[in-house]
Amino acid sequence: MKRTFITAIAAMMLCTPALANSYETATADTSTEAKAEKKKKNVTYNEKGEIIKTGTNFGPLPVVAFDADRGFQFGALLNLYQFGDGSTYPNPKSQWYFEASAYTKESAINSYKFIVNYDNKTLIPGVRMSICTGYYKDAALDFYGFNGYQSNYDMEMLKPTFHFDGSPDKDSEDYNKTYRKFLDKGKMPKGFYRFGRDLVKAKIDFTGEILKNFHWEAGYSFSWTKTQSFKPKGYSVLDNPELLLDPNNSALYVPGGTTLFDLYKVWGIIPEDEINGGITSSIRLGLMYDSRNVENNPTKGIWAEAHVIAAPKWLGTTHEHYRYCATFRHYVPIVQDKLTFAYRIGYQGTFGDEAPWYSLPFYTNMGVKADNDGFGGYRTVRGLMLNRVQGLDVGFFNAEFRWRFIEFKLWKQNIAFALSAFCDGAHVFRGYDMTFSDTAKLNAAESIMKGEIPAANYEGLYNRFVLDRKDGFHGAAGAGLRFIMNQNFIVAFEYARCFNKQDGNGAFYINTGFLF
């Protein structure tokens, strides 16, 4: 499945002074002499010839994009960086991140998000504090099943035709022309791979130094998740009681409006008590080694973390579970500050077999960044469809060359452009139990699904969408361009293409920051 993001005015904003407006806080002084001194203040440079930023710098950016699956996106984001006297530049002493954006489809807003993050290194002596909060409303979130390739993604597997009386009469006047373009191509409507989710999440992390570059990490995380079947307007899922039939086996059919998420509930793969989501309240403890030269734009050093996540019932968690996560990042300078080879290896696993399905899409981050949503997409494995790789134990990697090919000063800002070439991959090492459950199916069919369907139909559909095989390598490769201001405010343009069509086709991203 192809995602397309098109930004209309970001490039124009990058060329305006308003994007990089900066100022220095100072004690109010109304004297003429003080004002003249302020105007004459000299710009200070570091040993690399960069302007040392002081005070507060901010980078606003409009969010104007188009998503082929979600529709038109609009909104705004703002980065605020506090450098103080400039002694820590290019690493800020504190920073804020704000974002408010929404997606529209068929003139209606179907998903939106509000994010506020804060990071401070000086408020608590010797301790770094990071807070991330957000509310996310998704009426059409990707759902491709569990265990990677064990869940078959094949848009040509079912060739649905339908009629109001359930007969496969394609020429009937009652045939719904809205979906003809999908049916003529022999494809399932894209909404078949969607579900709805409301998410509120917040976390606070603390980091302190043990030895040089060696740190302890501790934090608390909370999330409230509510999930539901996919029922929005303007998408290619049938909302009426027509029947989708498989012409290769006329005995197999599902009611109009049914999604893969609905089938997983009927098959018992998603336990009944987890269907609607729940609360995850967890404590996180870990260790970190960090020798990066610049946090947001590193060209050398190692950044490695390992931590455990405990979400017991006594802390308020709906479905108790315990997990662990380890990430190793290495930045290898090839040409100093110009060409860097960077790679990241990550692994997230579960102690035992207990972890609610709605907690799987998140890869744990400690510190200033919020947890990544799903394996696949811009923040984990570029090119792969979001949430394509889900399991109890999942590993992934990213490897890329970063070439900063031009640097210059503009409006007292340090500006640079960088090119990158990358390869990303992922694999499910231990999956969910995908056993077909007759009891769960028979008990849930009447309450969850529309209509009366014989048990054999569900078993036949199960055999089509759940395969008897283990997961394999999910990979993609691509290239990108980045605009970098003051080594902190970064706008990225990237395109990635999958090696296997089971993971999607190609995806174009416009986002902020480096992947890692």
XYZ file of C-alpha atoms in Angstrom:
516
model
C 0.000 0.000 0.000
C 1.366 3.311 -0.997
C 1.374 6.331 1.254
C 1.868 9.753 -0.228
C 2.607 12.919 1.715
C 2.745 16.205 -0.180
C 3.748 19.400 1.613
C 2.657 22.571 -0.126
C 4.255 25.377 1.818
C 7.010 23.876 3.972
C 9.742 24.757 1.485
C 8.512 28.314 1.281
C 8.604 28.596 5.070
C 12.167 27.307 5.186
C 13.279 30.351 3.216
C 11.807 32.950 5.548
C 13.396 34.533 8.615
C 10.227 33.854 10.580
C 11.063 30.156 10.635
C 14.220 30.726 12.617
C 13.398 33.763 14.690
C 15.645 33.878 17.736
C 16.155 36.210 20.612
C 18.122 36.552 23.830
C 16.396 37.111 27.124
C 17.763 40.017 29.088
C 16.876 42.154 32.060
C 14.641 45.063 31.057
C 16.618 48.280 30.610
C 15.037 51.366 29.059
C 18.221 53.436 28.848
C 19.425 54.579 25.419
C 22.885 53.253 26.163
C 21.580 49.757 26.920
C 19.552 49.668 23.696
C 22.544 50.792 21.648
C 24.728 48.154 23.289
C 22.161 45.482 22.482
C 22.170 46.463 18.802
C 25.966 46.360 18.644
C 26.238 42.999 20.309
C 28.779 40.865 18.453
C 28.025 37.418 17.144
C 30.190 34.737 18.764
C 31.539 31.743 16.825
C 32.767 28.350 18.039
C 35.825 26.465 16.794
C 33.815 25.062 13.856
C 32.854 28.521 12.662
C 29.212 28.149 13.763
C 27.320 30.985 15.398
C 26.868 30.153 19.076
C 23.156 30.443 19.767
C 22.017 31.945 23.043
C 18.665 32.626 24.630
C 15.543 31.094 23.126
C 15.377 29.925 19.517
C 12.210 28.696 17.907
C 11.277 26.959 14.668
C 7.604 26.964 13.636
C 6.462 24.848 10.703
C 3.029 24.454 9.135
C 1.762 20.921 8.682
C 0.210 20.807 5.207
C 0.190 17.296 3.743
C -1.854 14.645 2.004
C -2.125 11.018 3.092
C -3.575 8.634 0.509
C -5.170 6.590 3.312
C -6.235 9.275 5.783
C -6.731 12.281 3.525
C -5.542 15.887 3.775
C -3.498 16.817 6.848
C -3.241 20.318 8.218
C -1.985 21.935 11.409
C 1.203 23.353 12.904
C 4.193 22.418 15.029
C 6.624 24.494 17.053
C 10.073 23.711 18.479
C 11.459 25.941 21.261
C 15.119 25.631 22.254
C 16.631 27.398 25.276
C 20.438 27.748 25.032
C 20.902 30.189 27.914
C 24.385 31.746 27.766
C 25.345 29.412 24.886
C 27.825 27.378 26.917
C 26.150 24.087 25.961
C 25.504 24.880 22.264
C 24.622 22.980 20.091
C 22.859 21.007 22.850
C 20.017 23.070 24.370
C 19.516 23.344 28.117
C 15.778 22.832 27.691
C 13.318 22.417 24.842
C 9.594 22.343 24.085
C 7.726 20.658 21.242
C 4.111 21.469 20.344
C 1.997 19.943 17.583
C -1.674 20.134 16.634
C -2.791 18.542 13.382
C -5.747 16.753 11.822
C -6.685 14.671 8.788
C -9.787 15.251 6.685
C -11.580 12.904 4.297
C -14.783 13.636 2.379
C -14.939 17.077 4.068
C -14.920 15.525 7.531
C -12.148 15.310 10.134
C -11.501 11.641 10.877
C -8.281 11.763 12.902
C -6.242 14.313 14.809
C -3.558 14.668 17.470
C -2.307 17.134 20.072
C 1.230 16.775 21.459
C 3.206 18.659 24.105
C 6.743 17.544 25.063
C 9.191 19.183 27.469
C 12.837 18.442 28.256
C 14.990 20.149 30.923
C 18.572 19.517 32.072
C 18.913 22.189 34.760
C 15.647 22.321 36.741
C 16.759 19.429 38.994
C 20.517 19.623 39.696
C 22.327 16.689 38.139
C 19.140 15.170 36.712
C 17.535 15.489 33.306
C 13.730 15.501 33.247
C 11.682 14.687 30.140
C 7.883 14.854 29.861
C 5.840 13.697 26.851
C 2.060 13.960 26.574
C -0.390 13.505 23.748
C -3.937 12.762 22.632
C -4.441 10.818 19.404
C -7.738 10.137 17.652
C -7.567 7.708 14.721
C -10.704 6.597 12.949
C -8.709 4.703 10.297
C -5.566 3.226 11.843
C -3.677 0.470 10.016
C -4.240 -3.128 11.144
C -2.534 -5.965 9.229
C -2.622 -8.680 11.866
C 0.099 -10.202 14.055
C 3.375 -12.074 13.576
C 4.442 -10.409 10.341
C 4.167 -12.681 7.305
C 2.045 -15.202 9.184
C -0.711 -12.646 8.595
C -1.196 -12.634 4.857
C -1.577 -9.219 3.221
C -2.843 -9.850 -0.285
C -5.146 -7.349 -1.921
C -6.034 -9.858 -4.645
C -6.884 -12.764 -2.370
C -10.598 -11.977 -2.312
C -12.338 -10.602 -5.399
C -15.578 -9.330 -3.946
C -18.755 -8.798 -5.909
C -22.052 -8.188 -4.226
C -25.739 -7.579 -4.651
C -28.387 -6.564 -2.170
C -29.773 -10.094 -2.045
C -26.322 -11.579 -1.589
C -25.935 -12.999 -5.066
C -22.733 -12.237 -7.012
C -24.516 -10.383 -9.793
C -22.054 -7.751 -10.987
C -24.409 -6.391 -13.661
C -27.341 -5.711 -11.317
C -28.636 -2.148 -11.125
C -28.188 -2.417 -7.361
C -24.448 -2.870 -7.780
C -22.713 -0.122 -5.819
C -20.670 1.865 -8.326
C -18.749 3.570 -5.537
C -16.647 0.431 -5.115
C -16.494 -0.677 -8.755
C -12.917 0.565 -9.157
C -11.819 -1.762 -6.339
C -13.841 -4.734 -7.483
C -12.821 -4.439 -11.137
C -9.187 -4.601 -10.055
C -9.906 -7.673 -7.951
C -8.959 -5.893 -4.745
C -10.370 -5.809 -1.258
C -11.436 -2.307 -0.225
C -8.561 -0.680 1.678
C -10.739 -0.145 4.732
C -10.608 -3.889 5.322
C -7.225 -3.262 6.986
C -8.344 -0.529 9.391
C -9.654 -0.074 12.934
C -10.431 2.878 15.168
C -8.409 3.973 18.193
C -8.499 6.722 20.818
C -5.263 7.112 22.743
C -4.153 9.281 25.650
C -0.568 8.848 26.764
C 1.846 10.583 29.092
C 5.234 9.799 30.564
C 7.888 11.379 32.717
C 11.493 10.158 32.654
C 14.530 11.072 34.743
C 18.170 10.541 33.788
C 21.226 10.997 35.996
C 24.952 10.466 35.531
C 26.749 7.546 37.175
C 30.111 7.972 35.453
C 31.174 9.936 32.387
C 28.763 9.050 29.556
C 27.158 6.365 31.752
C 23.684 7.114 33.140
C 20.764 5.625 35.063
C 17.194 5.988 33.766
C 13.893 5.849 35.656
C 10.383 6.851 34.696
C 6.642 6.342 34.765
C 4.360 5.893 31.767
C 0.570 5.957 31.446
C -1.645 5.219 28.462
C -5.382 4.827 27.971
C -6.418 3.014 24.819
C -9.917 2.593 23.421
C -10.361 0.553 20.253
C -13.342 -0.034 18.012
C -14.267 -1.401 14.610
C -13.664 0.756 11.581
C -16.835 2.691 10.672
C -15.919 6.132 9.292
C -17.378 7.852 6.260
C -15.625 8.275 2.967
C -13.728 4.975 2.869
C -14.065 1.845 0.782
C -15.761 -0.395 3.316
C -19.358 -1.424 2.801
C -21.671 -0.157 5.542
C -24.749 -2.011 4.308
C -25.734 -5.656 4.773
C -24.475 -6.694 1.353
C -22.227 -9.710 1.181
C -18.662 -9.937 -0.072
C -18.061 -13.277 -1.719
C -14.996 -15.148 -2.826
C -15.667 -16.337 -6.395
C -13.226 -19.210 -5.869
C -15.402 -20.558 -3.076
C -18.957 -19.283 -3.010
C -19.477 -20.793 0.425
C -17.094 -18.246 1.945
C -18.485 -14.816 2.626
C -18.338 -12.029 5.181
C -20.900 -9.294 5.862
C -20.430 -5.873 4.305
C -18.457 -3.579 6.588
C -16.412 -6.384 8.166
C -12.691 -5.783 8.640
C -9.696 -7.955 9.478
C -9.899 -6.524 12.997
C -13.457 -7.875 13.295
C -12.365 -11.298 12.074
C -9.524 -11.416 14.608
C -12.075 -10.881 17.346
C -14.312 -13.652 16.049
C -11.408 -16.076 15.634
C -10.415 -15.460 19.254
C -6.943 -14.186 18.320
C -7.781 -10.951 20.141
C -9.111 -12.039 23.562
C -12.612 -10.861 24.375
C -11.489 -8.909 27.452
C -8.916 -6.983 25.348
C -11.205 -6.080 22.445
C -11.940 -2.544 23.643
C -8.431 -1.690 24.871
C -7.476 -0.732 28.396
C -5.075 1.138 30.691
C -1.328 0.592 30.847
C 0.394 2.067 33.902
C 4.072 1.175 34.067
C 7.379 1.841 35.782
C 10.555 1.901 33.677
C 14.114 1.376 34.862
C 17.261 1.255 32.771
C 20.860 2.139 31.991
C 22.234 4.291 29.187
C 25.617 4.991 27.626
C 25.784 8.201 25.582
C 28.909 9.647 23.972
C 27.250 11.553 21.097
C 28.875 14.855 20.206
C 25.512 16.481 19.327
C 22.196 15.090 20.532
C 19.899 15.982 17.642
C 22.477 15.827 14.828
C 25.274 13.438 15.909
C 28.284 12.745 13.713
C 30.190 10.494 16.112
C 29.679 8.530 19.300
C 27.593 5.687 20.743
C 24.131 5.870 22.255
C 22.989 2.605 23.855
C 20.112 1.829 26.227
C 18.603 -1.164 28.001
C 15.582 -1.038 30.252
C 12.714 -3.056 31.704
C 9.050 -2.063 31.780
C 6.790 -3.329 34.567
C 3.026 -2.818 34.230
C 1.485 -4.606 37.256
C -2.209 -4.587 38.103
C -1.596 -2.876 41.448
C -0.383 0.168 39.496
C -3.708 0.429 37.661
C -2.906 -1.628 34.557
C -5.881 -3.427 33.016
C -3.853 -6.363 31.640
C -0.674 -6.983 33.611
C 2.501 -7.516 31.586
C 6.280 -7.119 31.770
C 8.596 -6.196 28.916
C 12.202 -5.307 28.134
C 13.860 -3.192 25.462
C 17.420 -2.691 24.239
C 18.712 -0.275 21.594
C 22.233 0.270 20.265
C 23.054 3.291 18.071
C 26.467 4.034 16.601
C 27.607 7.075 14.625
C 30.816 6.442 12.691
C 32.573 9.502 11.186
C 33.953 8.856 7.702
C 34.700 12.469 6.813
C 34.646 14.619 9.936
C 31.316 16.482 10.296
C 30.572 15.840 6.609
C 29.977 12.140 6.010
C 28.706 9.798 8.724
C 27.645 6.158 8.750
C 24.939 5.653 11.368
C 23.144 2.487 12.379
C 20.640 1.415 15.004
C 19.765 -2.067 16.269
C 16.718 -2.494 18.480
C 14.944 -5.364 20.210
C 11.790 -5.314 22.322
C 10.549 -8.458 24.032
C 8.027 -9.748 26.539
C 8.579 -11.743 29.716
C 6.254 -14.724 29.404
C 3.290 -14.804 27.017
C 1.175 -12.064 28.563
C 1.005 -8.712 26.782
C -2.218 -7.081 25.553
C -2.380 -6.686 21.783
C -3.074 -2.946 22.037
C 0.294 -2.394 23.760
C 2.252 -4.087 20.960
C 2.304 -1.216 18.449
C 4.550 0.853 20.723
C 8.336 0.770 20.833
C 9.602 2.125 24.149
C 11.708 5.285 24.255
C 13.192 6.763 27.394
C 13.858 10.489 27.522
C 12.793 13.382 25.339
C 11.003 11.366 22.630
C 7.596 9.757 23.025
C 7.190 6.023 22.421
C 7.162 5.177 18.718
C 3.800 4.092 17.349
C 4.196 0.794 15.534
C 6.963 -1.029 13.681
C 6.805 0.447 10.218
C 6.577 4.065 9.162
C 8.874 7.017 9.686
C 9.998 6.467 13.289
C 11.028 2.805 13.148
C 11.235 1.021 9.766
C 10.758 3.392 6.842
C 8.778 2.090 3.879
C 6.890 -0.631 5.756
C 3.197 -0.118 6.350
C 2.485 1.100 9.863
C 1.886 -1.783 12.306
C 2.848 -4.407 9.705
C 5.287 -6.070 12.139
C 3.727 -6.940 15.517
C 4.664 -9.680 17.949
C 5.704 -10.456 21.499
C 9.407 -10.196 20.570
C 10.424 -7.950 17.666
C 13.816 -6.809 16.400
C 14.687 -4.165 13.823
C 17.602 -2.226 12.365
C 18.357 0.981 10.461
C 21.580 1.709 8.560
C 22.280 4.902 6.639
C 24.923 7.203 5.232
C 24.467 10.908 6.055
C 26.273 13.466 3.907
C 26.102 17.125 4.932
C 27.015 18.595 1.571
C 26.522 22.333 2.184
C 26.652 24.735 5.142
C 26.153 28.490 5.316
C 24.932 31.350 7.521
C 21.571 32.999 6.870
C 19.887 35.625 9.063
C 22.346 34.765 11.861
C 21.359 31.095 11.728
C 23.549 28.057 11.030
C 22.002 26.390 7.985
C 22.955 23.036 6.429
C 21.528 20.532 3.968
C 22.208 16.791 4.123
C 21.534 13.803 1.880
C 21.057 10.247 3.122
C 20.817 6.711 1.737
C 19.428 4.001 3.991
C 18.248 0.434 4.451
C 15.830 -0.605 7.216
C 14.502 -3.993 8.317
C 12.464 -5.838 10.955
C 11.565 -9.381 12.065
C 9.144 -10.983 14.541
C 11.187 -13.420 16.636
C 8.333 -14.587 18.885
C 4.738 -14.164 17.880
C 1.275 -14.219 19.326
C -0.740 -17.426 19.542
C -2.737 -17.363 16.300
C -4.534 -20.667 16.886
C -8.015 -20.813 15.399
C -10.447 -20.985 18.301
C -13.787 -22.699 17.595
C -15.127 -21.799 21.022
C -14.187 -18.130 20.778
C -15.528 -17.932 17.228
C -18.890 -19.489 18.025
C -19.362 -17.447 21.181
C -18.384 -14.130 19.600
C -19.819 -14.455 16.084
C -23.377 -13.432 16.881
C -22.488 -10.502 19.152
C -19.596 -9.051 17.147
C -20.395 -9.750 13.501
C -23.414 -8.742 11.447
C -25.644 -11.579 10.364
C -25.607 -15.336 10.839
C -22.622 -17.032 9.228
C -21.826 -20.766 9.420
C -18.702 -21.695 11.344
C -17.102 -23.150 8.208
C -17.016 -19.700 6.604
C -14.858 -18.295 9.364
C -12.533 -21.263 9.249
C -12.121 -20.859 5.497
C -11.405 -17.157 5.831
C -8.992 -17.882 8.668
C -6.989 -20.194 6.414
C -6.752 -17.415 3.820
C -5.574 -14.657 6.137
C -3.573 -16.636 8.737
C -0.854 -18.759 7.160
C 1.018 -21.726 8.577
C 4.468 -20.155 8.383
C 6.938 -18.176 10.448
C 7.839 -14.576 9.896
C 10.663 -13.550 7.579
C 12.746 -10.466 6.911
C 10.825 -7.238 6.294
C 13.036 -4.729 4.512
C 13.066 -1.455 2.622
C 15.605 0.997 1.223
C 15.505 4.630 0.224
C 17.038 8.084 0.302
C 16.317 11.493 1.773
C 17.112 15.176 2.068
C 17.251 17.210 5.283
C 17.207 20.892 6.114
C 19.150 21.522 9.348
C 19.065 24.753 11.340
C 21.338 25.294 14.356
C 21.831 21.490 14.496
C 18.483 21.075 16.253
C 15.581 22.127 14.043
C 15.531 19.541 11.252
C 13.028 18.975 8.432
C 13.277 15.650 6.617
C 12.088 14.570 3.148
C 12.488 10.806 2.603
C 11.293 8.100 0.236
C 11.532 4.356 0.898
C 10.494 1.309 -1.104
C 9.817 -2.180 0.285
C 11.549 -5.334 -0.907
C 8.347 -7.385 -0.534
C 4.877 -6.251 -1.656
C 3.483 -7.925 1.461
C 4.907 -4.910 3.314
C 3.629 -2.255 0.894
C 5.044 -0.523 -2.137
C 6.653 2.880 -1.598
C 6.217 5.643 0.945
C 7.188 9.325 0.936
C 7.645 11.096 4.268
C 7.951 14.704 5.348
C 8.728 14.939 9.030
C 11.080 16.460 11.599
C 14.400 15.279 13.005
C 16.595 12.302 12.280
C 15.179 8.812 12.671
C 17.722 8.209 15.445
